[in-house]
Amino acid sequence: EDSYDYWWDELDSRTQYYALILGYTQVTWDADYELDDLPCEDWYWDEMTKEQKAAAQHFGYSKETWVDD
């Protein structure tokens, strides 16, 4: 099931934590911001920390699908 279908207040604390790492706030999450609208859009997978990668993977991204062109 897709976390993006839920309001911030409905997310579990782990999902909120990972969303915060990617740069979401409750406001931007509930406003349906895309990753392209967040600072993490400029991150390069190979330069990301383990935490940042874990956050991306939590939302279904991988090195191959991460937007670092």
mmCIF file of N, CA and C in Angstrom:
data_model
loop_
_atom_site.group_PDB
_atom_site.id
_atom_site.type_symbol
_atom_site.label_atom_id
_atom_site.label_comp_id
_atom_site.label_asym_id
_atom_site.label_seq_id
_atom_site.Cartn_x
_atom_site.Cartn_y
_atom_site.Cartn_z
ATOM 1 N N GLU A 1 0.851 -1.186 0.000
ATOM 2 C CA GLU A 1 0.000 0.000 0.000
ATOM 3 C C GLU A 1 0.890 1.240 0.000
ATOM 4 N N ASP A 2 0.407 2.277 -0.569
ATOM 5 C CA ASP A 2 1.216 3.458 -0.836
ATOM 6 C C ASP A 2 1.055 4.514 0.254
ATOM 7 N N SER A 3 2.151 4.857 0.916
ATOM 8 C CA SER A 3 2.102 5.873 1.984
ATOM 9 C C SER A 3 1.584 7.202 1.480
ATOM 10 N N TYR A 4 1.837 7.461 0.191
ATOM 11 C CA TYR A 4 1.442 8.755 -0.366
ATOM 12 C C TYR A 4 -0.071 8.952 -0.350
ATOM 13 N N ASP A 5 -0.818 7.873 -0.147
ATOM 14 C CA ASP A 5 -2.272 7.973 -0.120
ATOM 15 C C ASP A 5 -2.801 8.448 1.235
ATOM 16 N N TYR A 6 -1.905 8.614 2.206
ATOM 17 C CA TYR A 6 -2.323 8.962 3.554
ATOM 18 C C TYR A 6 -1.966 10.397 3.920
ATOM 19 N N TRP A 7 -2.759 10.968 4.816
ATOM 20 C CA TRP A 7 -2.420 12.266 5.389
ATOM 21 C C TRP A 7 -1.256 12.073 6.354
ATOM 22 N N TRP A 8 -0.507 13.131 6.590
ATOM 23 C CA TRP A 8 0.643 13.074 7.492
ATOM 24 C C TRP A 8 0.270 12.455 8.848
ATOM 25 N N ASP A 9 -0.833 12.886 9.419
ATOM 26 C CA ASP A 9 -1.239 12.409 10.743
ATOM 27 C C ASP A 9 -1.569 10.919 10.752
ATOM 28 N N GLU A 10 -1.775 10.344 9.580
ATOM 29 C CA GLU A 10 -2.096 8.914 9.485
ATOM 30 C C GLU A 10 -0.853 8.051 9.299
ATOM 31 N N LEU A 11 0.286 8.678 9.065
ATOM 32 C CA LEU A 11 1.522 7.922 8.834
ATOM 33 C C LEU A 11 2.095 7.417 10.147
ATOM 34 N N ASP A 12 2.745 6.264 10.104
ATOM 35 C CA ASP A 12 3.420 5.806 11.308
ATOM 36 C C ASP A 12 4.690 6.638 11.508
ATOM 37 N N SER A 13 5.240 6.590 12.694
ATOM 38 C CA SER A 13 6.359 7.469 13.030
ATOM 39 C C SER A 13 7.590 7.185 12.165
ATOM 40 N N ARG A 14 7.782 5.933 11.774
ATOM 41 C CA ARG A 14 8.930 5.593 10.930
ATOM 42 C C ARG A 14 8.794 6.242 9.554
ATOM 43 N N THR A 15 7.605 6.188 9.002
ATOM 44 C CA THR A 15 7.369 6.797 7.694
ATOM 45 C C THR A 15 7.521 8.312 7.783
ATOM 46 N N GLN A 16 7.021 8.920 8.852
ATOM 47 C CA GLN A 16 7.200 10.360 9.040
ATOM 48 C C GLN A 16 8.685 10.706 9.127
ATOM 49 N N TYR A 17 9.434 9.899 9.867
ATOM 50 C CA TYR A 17 10.873 10.125 10.027
ATOM 51 C C TYR A 17 11.578 10.106 8.675
ATOM 52 N N TYR A 18 11.279 9.095 7.879
ATOM 53 C CA TYR A 18 11.911 8.996 6.557
ATOM 54 C C TYR A 18 11.457 10.130 5.641
ATOM 55 N N ALA A 19 10.214 10.528 5.754
ATOM 56 C CA ALA A 19 9.722 11.643 4.939
ATOM 57 C C ALA A 19 10.463 12.930 5.309
ATOM 58 N N LEU A 20 10.698 13.141 6.603
ATOM 59 C CA LEU A 20 11.438 14.319 7.053
ATOM 60 C C LEU A 20 12.859 14.313 6.507
ATOM 61 N N ILE A 21 13.487 13.146 6.471
ATOM 62 C CA ILE A 21 14.845 13.048 5.926
ATOM 63 C C ILE A 21 14.865 13.505 4.466
ATOM 64 N N LEU A 22 13.847 13.139 3.722
ATOM 65 C CA LEU A 22 13.791 13.523 2.309
ATOM 66 C C LEU A 22 13.430 14.994 2.128
ATOM 67 N N GLY A 23 13.003 15.649 3.204
ATOM 68 C CA GLY A 23 12.729 17.072 3.124
ATOM 69 C C GLY A 23 11.255 17.443 3.199
ATOM 70 N N TYR A 24 10.415 16.438 3.399
ATOM 71 C CA TYR A 24 8.998 16.738 3.561
ATOM 72 C C TYR A 24 8.736 17.382 4.912
ATOM 73 N N THR A 25 7.690 18.159 4.977
ATOM 74 C CA THR A 25 7.118 18.611 6.237
ATOM 75 C C THR A 25 5.661 18.174 6.210
ATOM 76 N N GLN A 26 4.972 18.329 7.308
ATOM 77 C CA GLN A 26 3.553 17.967 7.299
ATOM 78 C C GLN A 26 2.811 18.753 6.225
ATOM 79 N N VAL A 27 3.158 20.022 6.090
ATOM 80 C CA VAL A 27 2.474 20.883 5.111
ATOM 81 C C VAL A 27 2.742 20.406 3.683
ATOM 82 N N THR A 28 4.008 20.174 3.347
ATOM 83 C CA THR A 28 4.316 19.778 1.969
ATOM 84 C C THR A 28 3.814 18.368 1.677
ATOM 85 N N TRP A 29 3.820 17.485 2.684
ATOM 86 C CA TRP A 29 3.283 16.138 2.487
ATOM 87 C C TRP A 29 1.791 16.208 2.180
ATOM 88 N N ASP A 30 1.058 16.934 3.019
ATOM 89 C CA ASP A 30 -0.392 17.001 2.848
ATOM 90 C C ASP A 30 -0.786 17.773 1.591
ATOM 91 N N ALA A 31 0.133 18.600 1.087
ATOM 92 C CA ALA A 31 -0.134 19.346 -0.148
ATOM 93 C C ALA A 31 0.285 18.546 -1.384
ATOM 94 N N ASP A 32 0.689 17.283 -1.176
ATOM 95 C CA ASP A 32 1.046 16.396 -2.290
ATOM 96 C C ASP A 32 2.231 16.878 -3.102
ATOM 97 N N TYR A 33 3.217 17.456 -2.436
ATOM 98 C CA TYR A 33 4.441 17.823 -3.140
ATOM 99 C C TYR A 33 5.095 16.565 -3.693
ATOM 100 N N GLU A 34 5.737 16.724 -4.844
ATOM 101 C CA GLU A 34 6.507 15.635 -5.441
ATOM 102 C C GLU A 34 7.959 15.755 -4.988
ATOM 103 N N LEU A 35 8.718 14.687 -5.145
ATOM 104 C CA LEU A 35 10.144 14.755 -4.811
ATOM 105 C C LEU A 35 10.840 15.846 -5.616
ATOM 106 N N ASP A 36 10.351 16.088 -6.824
ATOM 107 C CA ASP A 36 10.941 17.128 -7.676
ATOM 108 C C ASP A 36 10.835 18.521 -7.039
ATOM 109 N N ASP A 37 9.900 18.657 -6.095
ATOM 110 C CA ASP A 37 9.691 19.951 -5.445
ATOM 111 C C ASP A 37 10.534 20.108 -4.183
ATOM 112 N N LEU A 38 11.279 19.070 -3.822
ATOM 113 C CA LEU A 38 12.018 19.059 -2.562
ATOM 114 C C LEU A 38 13.524 19.128 -2.801
ATOM 115 N N PRO A 39 14.281 19.534 -1.777
ATOM 116 C CA PRO A 39 15.746 19.607 -1.925
ATOM 117 C C PRO A 39 16.384 18.264 -2.299
ATOM 118 N N CYS A 40 15.781 17.152 -1.886
ATOM 119 C CA CYS A 40 16.387 15.843 -2.174
ATOM 120 C C CYS A 40 16.439 15.559 -3.667
ATOM 121 N N GLU A 41 15.716 16.347 -4.449
ATOM 122 C CA GLU A 41 15.740 16.168 -5.899
ATOM 123 C C GLU A 41 17.156 16.373 -6.442
ATOM 124 N N ASP A 42 17.976 17.131 -5.713
ATOM 125 C CA ASP A 42 19.343 17.405 -6.159
ATOM 126 C C ASP A 42 20.376 16.422 -5.611
ATOM 127 N N TRP A 43 19.927 15.455 -4.839
ATOM 128 C CA TRP A 43 20.865 14.490 -4.255
ATOM 129 C C TRP A 43 21.282 13.457 -5.289
ATOM 130 N N TYR A 44 22.546 13.070 -5.230
ATOM 131 C CA TYR A 44 23.045 11.974 -6.058
ATOM 132 C C TYR A 44 23.095 10.718 -5.208
ATOM 133 N N TRP A 45 22.558 9.640 -5.726
ATOM 134 C CA TRP A 45 22.451 8.398 -4.953
ATOM 135 C C TRP A 45 23.794 8.010 -4.332
ATOM 136 N N ASP A 46 24.845 8.072 -5.116
ATOM 137 C CA ASP A 46 26.149 7.622 -4.614
ATOM 138 C C ASP A 46 26.730 8.545 -3.546
ATOM 139 N N GLU A 47 26.156 9.734 -3.386
ATOM 140 C CA GLU A 47 26.635 10.671 -2.366
ATOM 141 C C GLU A 47 25.697 10.721 -1.160
ATOM 142 N N MET A 48 24.598 9.979 -1.227
ATOM 143 C CA MET A 48 23.620 9.995 -0.136
ATOM 144 C C MET A 48 24.121 9.172 1.045
ATOM 145 N N THR A 49 23.715 9.580 2.243
ATOM 146 C CA THR A 49 24.060 8.823 3.437
ATOM 147 C C THR A 49 23.213 7.554 3.497
ATOM 148 N N LYS A 50 23.588 6.656 4.385
ATOM 149 C CA LYS A 50 22.792 5.433 4.558
ATOM 150 C C LYS A 50 21.363 5.779 4.951
ATOM 151 N N GLU A 51 21.222 6.785 5.806
ATOM 152 C CA GLU A 51 19.882 7.202 6.235
ATOM 153 C C GLU A 51 19.063 7.726 5.060
ATOM 154 N N GLN A 52 19.694 8.542 4.226
ATOM 155 C CA GLN A 52 18.988 9.103 3.065
ATOM 156 C C GLN A 52 18.577 7.989 2.111
ATOM 157 N N LYS A 53 19.467 7.027 1.892
ATOM 158 C CA LYS A 53 19.125 5.903 1.017
ATOM 159 C C LYS A 53 18.001 5.077 1.621
ATOM 160 N N ALA A 54 18.070 4.854 2.935
ATOM 161 C CA ALA A 54 17.019 4.083 3.613
ATOM 162 C C ALA A 54 15.674 4.792 3.467
ATOM 163 N N ALA A 55 15.698 6.120 3.569
ATOM 164 C CA ALA A 55 14.461 6.896 3.414
ATOM 165 C C ALA A 55 13.911 6.732 2.006
ATOM 166 N N ALA A 56 14.781 6.863 1.014
ATOM 167 C CA ALA A 56 14.348 6.704 -0.378
ATOM 168 C C ALA A 56 13.798 5.300 -0.613
ATOM 169 N N GLN A 57 14.485 4.297 -0.073
ATOM 170 C CA GLN A 57 14.051 2.910 -0.269
ATOM 171 C C GLN A 57 12.721 2.653 0.432
ATOM 172 N N HIS A 58 12.516 3.310 1.555
ATOM 173 C CA HIS A 58 11.256 3.159 2.274
ATOM 174 C C HIS A 58 10.072 3.568 1.381
ATOM 175 N N PHE A 59 10.313 4.537 0.505
ATOM 176 C CA PHE A 59 9.261 4.999 -0.395
ATOM 177 C C PHE A 59 9.343 4.331 -1.771
ATOM 178 N N GLY A 60 10.109 3.254 -1.858
ATOM 179 C CA GLY A 60 10.095 2.443 -3.067
ATOM 180 C C GLY A 60 11.135 2.794 -4.113
ATOM 181 N N TYR A 61 12.078 3.666 -3.771
ATOM 182 C CA TYR A 61 13.108 4.029 -4.741
ATOM 183 C C TYR A 61 14.320 3.132 -4.609
ATOM 184 N N SER A 62 15.052 3.039 -5.686
ATOM 185 C CA SER A 62 16.317 2.307 -5.692
ATOM 186 C C SER A 62 17.323 3.177 -6.433
ATOM 187 N N LYS A 63 18.558 2.730 -6.461
ATOM 188 C CA LYS A 63 19.578 3.474 -7.207
ATOM 189 C C LYS A 63 19.124 3.704 -8.648
ATOM 190 N N GLU A 64 18.474 2.693 -9.218
ATOM 191 C CA GLU A 64 18.051 2.773 -10.627
ATOM 192 C C GLU A 64 16.881 3.738 -10.841
ATOM 193 N N THR A 65 16.017 3.856 -9.830
ATOM 194 C CA THR A 65 14.818 4.686 -10.034
ATOM 195 C C THR A 65 14.942 6.061 -9.414
ATOM 196 N N TRP A 66 16.010 6.298 -8.667
ATOM 197 C CA TRP A 66 16.201 7.621 -8.046
ATOM 198 C C TRP A 66 16.491 8.650 -9.124
ATOM 199 N N VAL A 67 15.964 9.844 -8.942
ATOM 200 C CA VAL A 67 16.089 10.884 -9.965
ATOM 201 C C VAL A 67 17.380 11.692 -9.780
ATOM 202 N N ASP A 68 18.490 11.182 -10.250
ATOM 203 C CA ASP A 68 19.736 11.948 -10.090
ATOM 204 C C ASP A 68 20.416 12.174 -11.438
ATOM 205 N N ASP A 69 19.625 12.703 -12.367
ATOM 206 C CA ASP A 69 20.220 12.969 -13.688
ATOM 207 C C ASP A 69 20.786 14.375 -13.736
#
